[in-house]
Short mmCIF file of C-alpha atoms and ligand atoms in Angstrom, two decimals:
data_model
loop_
_atom_site.label_atom_id
_atom_site.label_comp_id
_atom_site.label_asym_id
_atom_site.label_seq_id
_atom_site.Cartn_x
_atom_site.Cartn_y
_atom_site.Cartn_z
CA MET A 1 138.46 172.66 21.30
CA MET A 2 140.84 175.58 21.19
CA LYS A 3 144.37 174.85 19.95
CA THR A 4 146.31 173.22 22.75
CA ASN A 5 149.87 174.21 21.80
CA ILE A 6 151.14 171.38 23.99
CA PRO A 7 154.81 170.66 23.10
CA ASN A 8 154.92 167.48 21.03
CA SER A 9 157.70 166.18 23.29
CA LEU A 10 154.88 165.00 25.60
CA PHE A 11 153.25 162.85 22.93
CA ILE A 12 156.60 161.57 21.63
CA ARG A 13 157.50 160.42 25.14
CA ASN A 14 154.05 158.91 25.74
CA ARG A 15 154.37 156.80 22.59
CA ALA A 16 157.91 155.75 23.46
CA ASN A 17 156.77 154.62 26.92
CA LEU A 18 153.97 152.55 25.44
CA MET A 19 156.13 151.04 22.69
CA ALA A 20 158.77 150.04 25.23
CA ARG A 21 156.13 147.77 26.77
CA LEU A 22 154.91 146.12 23.59
CA PRO A 23 156.35 142.66 22.90
CA GLU A 24 158.33 141.65 19.81
CA LYS A 25 156.33 141.03 16.65
CA SER A 26 153.41 143.20 17.68
CA VAL A 27 151.56 146.20 16.37
CA ALA A 28 149.19 148.54 18.24
CA VAL A 29 146.34 150.29 16.45
CA PHE A 30 144.16 153.16 17.65
CA THR A 31 141.22 155.07 16.25
CA ALA A 32 140.16 158.63 16.98
CA ASN A 33 136.69 159.30 18.31
CA GLU A 34 133.86 160.15 15.96
CA PRO A 35 131.34 162.96 16.40
CA MET A 36 128.17 161.91 18.25
CA PRO A 37 125.11 162.71 16.11
CA ARG A 38 122.38 164.83 17.70
CA ASN A 39 119.73 165.64 15.09
CA GLY A 40 119.47 167.13 11.60
CA ASP A 41 123.00 168.09 10.67
CA GLN A 42 123.93 168.67 14.30
CA PHE A 43 126.49 166.82 16.44
CA TYR A 44 127.37 166.94 20.12
CA PRO A 45 130.63 168.81 20.71
CA PHE A 46 133.54 166.63 19.62
CA ARG A 47 135.79 165.26 22.36
CA GLN A 48 138.82 163.22 21.40
CA GLN A 49 139.21 159.76 22.91
CA SER A 50 141.61 160.38 25.77
CA ASP A 51 144.18 157.67 24.94
CA PHE A 52 144.31 158.80 21.33
CA PHE A 53 144.96 162.35 22.50
CA TYR A 54 147.57 161.13 25.02
CA LEU A 55 149.50 159.44 22.22
CA THR A 56 149.11 162.01 19.44
CA GLY A 57 147.82 165.42 20.61
CA ILE A 58 145.49 165.22 17.60
CA ASP A 59 142.06 166.62 18.32
CA ALA A 60 140.25 165.55 15.17
CA GLU A 61 137.95 162.79 13.98
CA ASN A 62 138.66 160.23 11.24
CA ALA A 63 142.23 159.59 12.33
CA PHE A 64 144.18 156.44 13.16
CA LEU A 65 147.50 155.62 14.75
CA ILE A 66 149.72 152.59 14.17
CA LEU A 67 152.64 151.83 16.48
CA SER A 68 154.88 149.03 15.33
CA PRO A 69 158.03 149.50 17.39
CA ASN A 70 160.23 146.77 15.95
CA ASN A 71 159.19 147.13 12.32
CA PRO A 72 162.15 146.73 9.94
CA THR A 73 160.68 149.57 7.85
CA GLU A 74 161.47 152.62 9.92
CA GLN A 75 158.61 154.76 8.54
CA TYR A 76 156.14 152.13 9.76
CA ARG A 77 157.15 152.31 13.42
CA GLU A 78 154.86 155.27 14.04
CA VAL A 79 152.24 156.16 11.44
CA LEU A 80 149.51 158.75 11.87
CA PHE A 81 146.54 158.84 9.49
CA ILE A 82 144.39 161.96 9.20
CA GLU A 83 141.27 162.81 7.26
CA PRO A 84 142.09 163.73 3.66
CA TYR A 85 141.34 167.28 2.57
CA ASP A 86 137.70 167.69 1.59
CA GLU A 87 136.68 170.93 -0.10
CA VAL A 88 133.02 170.63 0.90
CA LYS A 89 133.80 169.84 4.52
CA ALA A 90 136.30 172.70 4.70
CA THR A 91 133.67 175.07 3.32
CA TRP A 92 131.04 174.07 5.86
CA GLN A 93 133.11 173.30 8.94
CA GLY A 94 136.27 175.31 8.54
CA GLU A 95 139.95 174.79 7.97
CA MET A 96 141.17 171.16 8.04
CA MET A 97 144.48 170.01 9.46
CA ASP A 98 147.12 169.19 6.85
CA ASN A 99 149.93 166.63 7.10
CA LYS A 100 152.51 169.23 8.09
CA GLN A 101 150.37 170.49 10.98
CA ALA A 102 149.62 166.92 12.09
CA LYS A 103 153.33 166.16 12.12
CA GLU A 104 154.08 169.28 14.20
CA ILE A 105 151.32 168.56 16.72
CA SER A 106 152.16 164.89 17.19
CA GLY A 107 155.88 164.68 16.44
CA ILE A 108 155.11 161.74 14.10
CA GLU A 109 157.19 161.81 10.91
CA THR A 110 154.98 159.57 8.77
CA VAL A 111 151.56 161.13 8.24
CA LYS A 112 149.21 159.61 5.68
CA SER A 113 145.60 159.87 4.62
CA SER A 114 143.12 157.85 6.70
CA ASP A 115 142.03 156.25 3.40
CA GLU A 116 145.35 154.39 3.44
CA PHE A 117 145.02 153.01 6.97
CA TYR A 118 143.81 149.48 6.16
CA ALA A 119 146.34 148.97 3.36
CA VAL A 120 149.25 150.01 5.59
CA LEU A 121 147.97 147.89 8.46
CA ASN A 122 147.73 144.90 6.15
CA ASP A 123 151.34 145.36 5.12
CA ILE A 124 152.45 145.50 8.75
CA ALA A 125 150.14 142.83 10.17
CA LEU A 126 151.02 140.26 7.55
CA THR A 127 154.77 140.77 7.70
CA GLY A 128 156.29 139.19 10.78
CA CYS A 129 153.58 140.38 13.17
CA ASP A 130 151.89 137.92 15.54
CA THR A 131 149.91 140.12 17.90
CA ILE A 132 147.65 143.08 17.30
CA PHE A 133 147.14 145.30 20.34
CA MET A 134 143.90 147.23 20.49
CA ASN A 135 142.41 149.75 22.81
CA THR A 136 139.07 149.95 24.54
CA TYR A 137 138.11 152.23 27.39
CA GLU A 138 138.50 150.12 30.51
CA TYR A 139 137.18 151.70 33.67
CA PRO A 140 135.68 149.44 36.33
CA LYS A 141 132.53 151.53 36.87
CA TYR A 142 131.93 152.34 33.20
CA GLU A 143 128.95 150.76 31.51
CA CYS A 144 128.31 151.69 27.91
CA ASN A 145 125.25 150.58 25.97
CA VAL A 146 126.23 152.51 22.87
CA GLU A 147 128.38 150.79 20.28
CA THR A 148 131.25 153.24 20.07
CA ILE A 149 133.70 153.59 17.22
CA GLN A 150 136.25 151.77 19.38
CA HIS A 151 133.97 148.72 19.63
CA ARG A 152 133.29 148.70 15.90
CA PHE A 153 136.99 149.12 15.16
CA VAL A 154 137.92 146.15 17.37
CA LYS A 155 135.28 143.97 15.70
CA LYS A 156 136.47 144.91 12.23
CA ILE A 157 140.15 144.27 12.93
CA LYS A 158 139.35 140.91 14.52
CA GLU A 159 137.34 139.96 11.44
CA LEU A 160 140.19 140.99 9.15
CA TYR A 161 142.83 139.03 11.07
CA PRO A 162 141.01 136.11 12.71
CA LEU A 163 144.18 134.02 13.19
CA HIS A 164 146.32 136.68 14.85
CA GLN A 165 146.67 136.98 18.59
CA PHE A 166 145.21 140.07 20.23
CA GLY A 167 146.38 142.16 23.14
CA ARG A 168 144.98 145.05 25.20
CA THR A 169 146.72 148.38 25.46
CA ALA A 170 144.37 149.68 28.17
CA PRO A 171 146.25 148.10 31.11
CA ILE A 172 149.53 149.60 29.89
CA LEU A 173 148.03 153.02 29.22
CA ASN A 174 146.21 153.01 32.57
CA GLU A 175 149.51 152.43 34.27
CA LEU A 176 151.30 155.15 32.29
CA ARG A 177 148.53 157.74 32.56
CA MET A 178 148.38 157.48 36.35
CA ILE A 179 151.76 159.22 36.59
CA LYS A 180 151.59 162.78 35.29
CA SER A 181 154.56 164.38 33.60
CA LYS A 182 155.65 167.95 34.36
CA GLU A 183 153.78 169.19 31.24
CA GLU A 184 150.60 167.44 32.36
CA PHE A 185 150.91 168.79 35.89
CA ASP A 186 151.34 172.34 34.54
CA ILE A 187 148.23 172.05 32.35
CA THR A 188 146.24 170.61 35.26
CA GLN A 189 147.42 173.46 37.48
CA ASP A 190 146.26 175.93 34.81
CA ALA A 191 142.89 174.16 34.69
CA CYS A 192 142.60 174.37 38.49
CA ASN A 193 143.51 178.07 38.41
CA ILE A 194 140.67 178.76 35.98
CA THR A 195 138.23 176.76 38.12
CA ALA A 196 139.44 178.65 41.18
CA LYS A 197 138.70 181.95 39.42
CA ALA A 198 135.19 180.75 38.64
CA PHE A 199 134.62 179.85 42.29
CA ARG A 200 135.91 183.26 43.42
CA ARG A 201 133.41 184.91 41.09
CA CYS A 202 130.66 182.80 42.69
CA LEU A 203 131.71 184.03 46.13
CA GLU A 204 130.98 187.54 44.89
CA THR A 205 127.80 186.84 42.95
CA VAL A 206 125.84 184.24 44.94
CA LYS A 207 122.79 185.85 46.60
CA PRO A 208 119.44 184.59 47.87
CA ASN A 209 116.75 184.34 45.19
CA ARG A 210 119.15 183.83 42.29
CA TYR A 211 118.78 180.54 40.43
CA GLU A 212 121.33 177.73 40.40
CA TYR A 213 121.64 177.97 36.60
CA GLN A 214 122.43 181.67 36.89
CA ILE A 215 125.40 180.78 39.09
CA GLN A 216 126.34 178.10 36.55
CA ALA A 217 126.32 180.87 33.92
CA GLU A 218 128.84 182.87 35.99
CA ILE A 219 131.07 179.79 36.10
CA GLU A 220 130.81 179.16 32.37
CA TYR A 221 131.59 182.79 31.62
CA ILE A 222 134.83 182.60 33.58
CA PHE A 223 135.75 179.23 32.06
CA LYS A 224 135.42 180.51 28.48
CA LEU A 225 136.94 183.88 29.26
CA ASN A 226 140.05 182.04 30.43
CA ASN A 227 140.33 179.70 27.42
CA ALA A 228 138.88 176.54 28.95
CA SER A 229 136.88 174.47 26.49
CA GLY A 230 134.05 173.97 28.99
CA HIS A 231 133.17 171.67 31.86
CA ALA A 232 135.17 168.52 32.56
CA TYR A 233 131.91 166.95 33.84
CA ALA A 234 128.32 167.93 34.51
CA PRO A 235 128.59 170.79 37.00
CA ILE A 236 126.77 170.58 40.32
CA VAL A 237 125.38 173.86 41.66
CA ALA A 238 123.11 172.61 44.39
CA GLY A 239 121.28 174.77 46.92
CA GLY A 240 119.97 173.41 50.24
CA LYS A 241 118.63 169.85 50.08
CA ASN A 242 119.81 169.50 46.45
CA GLY A 243 123.33 169.28 47.86
CA CYS A 244 122.40 165.88 49.31
CA CYS A 245 121.87 164.49 45.81
CA LEU A 246 125.31 163.24 44.82
CA HIS A 247 124.96 163.65 41.05
CA TYR A 248 122.53 166.59 41.09
CA SER A 249 122.88 168.38 37.78
CA LYS A 250 119.51 169.96 37.02
CA ASN A 251 120.73 173.20 38.58
CA ASP A 252 117.29 174.75 38.10
CA ASP A 253 116.23 175.63 41.65
CA ILE A 254 116.05 178.97 43.44
CA LEU A 255 118.67 179.75 46.10
CA ASN A 256 117.03 180.19 49.48
CA ASP A 257 118.20 182.56 52.18
CA GLY A 258 119.69 180.51 55.03
CA ASP A 259 120.59 177.46 52.92
CA LEU A 260 123.99 176.19 51.89
CA LEU A 261 125.14 175.99 48.28
CA LEU A 262 127.29 173.04 47.22
CA PHE A 263 129.48 173.43 44.14
CA ASP A 264 131.19 170.54 42.38
CA ILE A 265 132.70 172.17 39.31
CA GLY A 266 135.79 171.83 37.13
CA CYS A 267 136.83 173.17 33.78
CA GLU A 268 138.46 171.16 31.05
CA TYR A 269 141.55 172.90 29.69
CA LYS A 270 143.59 171.49 26.81
CA ASN A 271 141.60 168.29 27.42
CA TYR A 272 142.78 168.03 31.06
CA SER A 273 140.35 168.11 33.99
CA SER A 274 140.12 169.96 37.25
CA ASP A 275 137.71 168.96 40.00
CA LEU A 276 136.70 171.28 42.83
CA SER A 277 134.03 171.16 45.52
CA ARG A 278 133.21 173.93 47.94
CA THR A 279 130.16 174.63 50.09
CA ILE A 280 129.11 178.17 51.02
CA PRO A 281 126.20 179.90 52.78
CA ILE A 282 123.85 181.50 50.24
CA ASN A 283 123.43 184.66 52.32
CA GLY A 284 127.12 184.93 53.17
CA LYS A 285 126.87 183.76 56.79
CA PHE A 286 126.93 180.16 58.06
CA THR A 287 124.38 179.29 60.78
CA GLU A 288 125.76 177.69 63.94
CA ARG A 289 124.56 174.25 62.82
CA GLN A 290 126.02 174.70 59.35
CA LYS A 291 129.31 175.74 60.96
CA GLU A 292 129.36 172.61 63.12
CA CYS A 293 128.79 170.34 60.14
CA TYR A 294 131.20 172.20 57.85
CA SER A 295 133.94 172.22 60.49
CA ALA A 296 133.54 168.48 60.96
CA VAL A 297 134.15 167.81 57.26
CA LEU A 298 137.03 170.28 57.08
CA ARG A 299 138.73 168.75 60.13
CA VAL A 300 138.55 165.32 58.53
CA MET A 301 139.78 166.68 55.22
CA LYS A 302 142.86 168.15 56.92
CA GLU A 303 143.53 164.84 58.63
CA ILE A 304 143.20 162.67 55.50
CA THR A 305 145.24 165.09 53.38
CA LYS A 306 148.22 163.78 55.38
CA LEU A 307 147.65 160.34 53.82
CA TYR A 308 148.39 161.60 50.29
CA LYS A 309 151.97 160.46 50.30
CA VAL A 310 154.09 157.80 48.65
CA GLY A 311 152.74 154.35 49.58
CA GLY A 312 149.27 155.60 50.54
CA THR A 313 146.18 154.09 48.93
CA ILE A 314 142.65 155.17 48.08
CA ASN A 315 141.33 152.40 50.28
CA GLU A 316 143.30 153.65 53.29
CA ILE A 317 141.90 157.15 52.72
CA ASN A 318 138.35 155.87 52.50
CA GLN A 319 138.59 153.70 55.60
CA THR A 320 140.23 156.47 57.64
CA THR A 321 137.59 158.95 56.54
CA TYR A 322 134.73 156.64 57.47
CA ARG A 323 136.26 156.09 60.90
CA LEU A 324 136.82 159.81 61.53
CA MET A 325 133.48 160.91 60.12
CA GLU A 326 131.70 158.34 62.28
CA GLN A 327 133.13 160.09 65.35
CA GLU A 328 132.18 163.50 63.94
CA MET A 329 128.65 162.27 63.27
CA ILE A 330 128.32 161.16 66.88
CA LYS A 331 129.38 164.67 67.98
CA LEU A 332 126.86 166.15 65.55
CA GLY A 333 124.13 164.09 67.25
CA LEU A 334 123.27 162.02 64.19
CA PHE A 335 123.60 158.79 66.20
CA THR A 336 125.25 157.70 69.42
CA ALA A 337 128.32 155.63 70.25
CA GLU A 338 125.91 153.00 71.63
CA ASP A 339 124.09 152.90 68.31
CA VAL A 340 127.46 152.31 66.59
CA ALA A 341 128.35 149.51 69.01
CA LYS A 342 125.11 147.74 68.04
CA GLN A 343 125.17 148.48 64.32
CA ASP A 344 125.17 145.86 61.57
CA PRO A 345 128.80 146.00 60.33
CA ASP A 346 127.57 145.42 56.77
CA HIS A 347 125.35 148.51 57.02
CA PRO A 348 127.24 150.98 59.20
CA LEU A 349 125.30 154.03 60.33
CA TYR A 350 127.69 156.56 58.80
CA ARG A 351 126.69 155.29 55.36
CA LYS A 352 123.39 157.15 55.64
CA TYR A 353 125.31 160.43 55.74
CA LEU A 354 128.40 159.66 53.63
CA MET A 355 127.83 157.37 50.68
CA HIS A 356 130.79 157.95 48.39
CA GLY A 357 134.51 157.37 48.11
CA MET A 358 136.93 160.13 48.94
CA SER A 359 139.38 160.05 46.07
CA HIS A 360 140.00 159.39 42.39
CA HIS A 361 142.74 160.19 39.92
CA ILE A 362 142.20 163.13 37.59
CA GLY A 363 143.79 163.75 34.20
CA LEU A 364 142.46 163.61 30.66
CA ASP A 365 139.31 162.12 32.20
CA VAL A 366 137.88 163.48 35.42
CA HIS A 367 137.74 159.97 36.80
CA ASP A 368 141.04 159.12 35.20
CA SER A 369 142.74 155.84 34.43
CA VAL A 370 143.09 153.94 37.59
CA ASP A 371 144.32 150.91 39.37
CA LYS A 372 142.57 151.63 42.62
CA TYR A 373 144.85 149.31 44.56
CA LYS A 374 148.05 150.93 43.34
CA PRO A 375 150.00 152.63 46.16
CA PHE A 376 150.58 156.32 45.53
CA GLN A 377 153.68 157.40 43.64
CA PRO A 378 155.09 160.85 42.91
CA GLY A 379 153.35 162.37 39.88
CA MET A 380 149.86 161.05 40.64
CA ILE A 381 147.13 163.67 40.96
CA LEU A 382 144.15 162.66 43.07
CA THR A 383 141.15 164.36 44.58
CA CYS A 384 140.45 164.59 48.29
CA GLU A 385 136.71 165.02 48.76
CA PRO A 386 135.05 164.18 52.07
CA GLY A 387 131.48 165.25 52.68
CA ILE A 388 128.36 164.90 54.78
CA TYR A 389 124.77 164.73 53.57
CA ILE A 390 122.05 165.19 56.20
CA ARG A 391 118.88 165.00 54.17
CA GLU A 392 116.54 165.56 57.13
CA GLU A 393 118.22 168.93 57.75
CA GLY A 394 118.71 169.95 54.11
CA ILE A 395 122.46 170.12 54.70
CA GLY A 396 124.78 168.79 51.99
CA ILE A 397 128.48 169.57 52.32
CA ARG A 398 131.42 168.46 50.21
CA ILE A 399 134.88 169.98 50.14
CA GLU A 400 137.28 168.85 47.41
CA ASN A 401 140.87 169.66 46.52
CA ASP A 402 143.15 168.16 43.87
CA LEU A 403 146.49 166.95 45.24
CA LEU A 404 149.78 166.06 43.57
CA ILE A 405 151.70 163.24 45.25
CA THR A 406 155.36 164.15 45.78
CA GLU A 407 158.28 162.63 47.70
CA GLY A 408 157.21 164.90 50.59
CA GLU A 409 153.98 166.76 51.35
CA PRO A 410 151.24 166.72 48.70
CA VAL A 411 150.86 169.86 46.58
CA ASN A 412 147.35 171.33 46.69
CA LEU A 413 146.41 172.59 43.24
CA PHE A 414 143.77 174.81 44.88
CA GLU A 415 146.19 176.32 47.39
CA GLY A 416 144.97 179.69 48.67
CA LEU A 417 141.36 179.22 47.57
CA PRO A 418 138.95 180.08 50.43
CA ILE A 419 138.09 176.99 52.44
CA GLU A 420 137.96 178.15 56.08
CA ILE A 421 134.59 179.46 57.33
CA GLU A 422 136.05 182.93 58.01
CA GLU A 423 137.70 183.08 54.56
CA ILE A 424 134.45 182.19 52.80
CA GLU A 425 132.39 184.66 54.82
CA ALA A 426 134.96 187.43 54.31
CA ALA A 427 135.05 186.87 50.54
CA MET A 428 131.24 186.92 50.36
CA ASN A 429 130.86 190.11 52.36
CA LYS A 430 133.53 192.29 50.79
N1 LIG B 1 133.06 165.78 40.04
C1 LIG B 1 133.06 164.41 40.11
C2 LIG B 1 133.67 163.97 41.34
O1 LIG B 1 133.94 164.75 42.23
O2 LIG B 1 133.97 162.82 41.50
MN1 MN B 2 134.12 166.87 42.09
MN1 MN B 3 136.03 164.36 42.39
#
């Protein structure tokens, strides 16, 4: 990743917030991610584990963090361990971070070599420490069949200290990460601005007979040109019926005159995500039927945007959307009010045309730390993304904005980006 230059005040505050919630006689330990091997001497692009980045700003492998807030030895309260200098590695892979740089990035005074991690931990764990807090990625819908470095790390620490108690940092970090600081909001806004630029370029360059991957190339060009590290998630550039496939990511089809094109794209900038969906006519002009369907989704989006306020919940947004979209679907002739009256409540008819939830938090992860039941508070950033997917007509529509919860109206991070039918058509026919 490119250098983030995020002020270390963010990471200092993040650590302080976590440490304030750790009990007496405890220590918390964290490991950085490791590179994922690909083949030969190749690795997939490195991405730091999000909690490790949140607490340190360090974007490198082979690093550890110890937080021991009440330790009588002051230098042990926060200790960062980084990979020791290796001449061969520096020759092949480039400059390595030194202790001074690590201290500047993280704001941690005590920086040591990662070779010393287990010795320092031993000193802390066996001196007045009862509980070792460890971190795993806890996300309700996440299933991982790969044994990650976090899993191996947890196993090893538990083997080393079988008679200690153990705690989980994930619930605390989930809670903290849901509320974005001013610095995090500003970075997310920058990420959204880059994604917005990429979408504007698409409005000018989408034409019948181009390929989805060629439009993806336009997006990637704008992302990199504007200092984003890449995509925050697999981009969806889906023409016609492909737009009805919720996680379509092949992006290898031709764009047909008369079809819609659904984008779900977002850059990652300084490790923070943006998440945008828009749907446009490939030839620059919506058909009457496409207009009807698009207007239905946009109307509902405007209505549910009002629910992004203090005290609101994701569940309330979902239920309201389903109720409103059901009415819109009746108007679109997809089923009748009589059909709805007779439907099996466990399998409502709208589900055929709208199968997903309408909102998630974004942040260091595109589906960010979450307690989905938690009422909204100022500082949360969530998506608003209703859609309709009519497979029999080859019409897939999703519209998605990212919204900051405030004490008043939500702030749309994609404010001013074409969303109305007339705005989209005007931008495509300049
Ligand atoms: N791009 C992933 C999502 O919208 O949830
Ligand atoms: Mn999205
Ligand atoms: Mn989303």
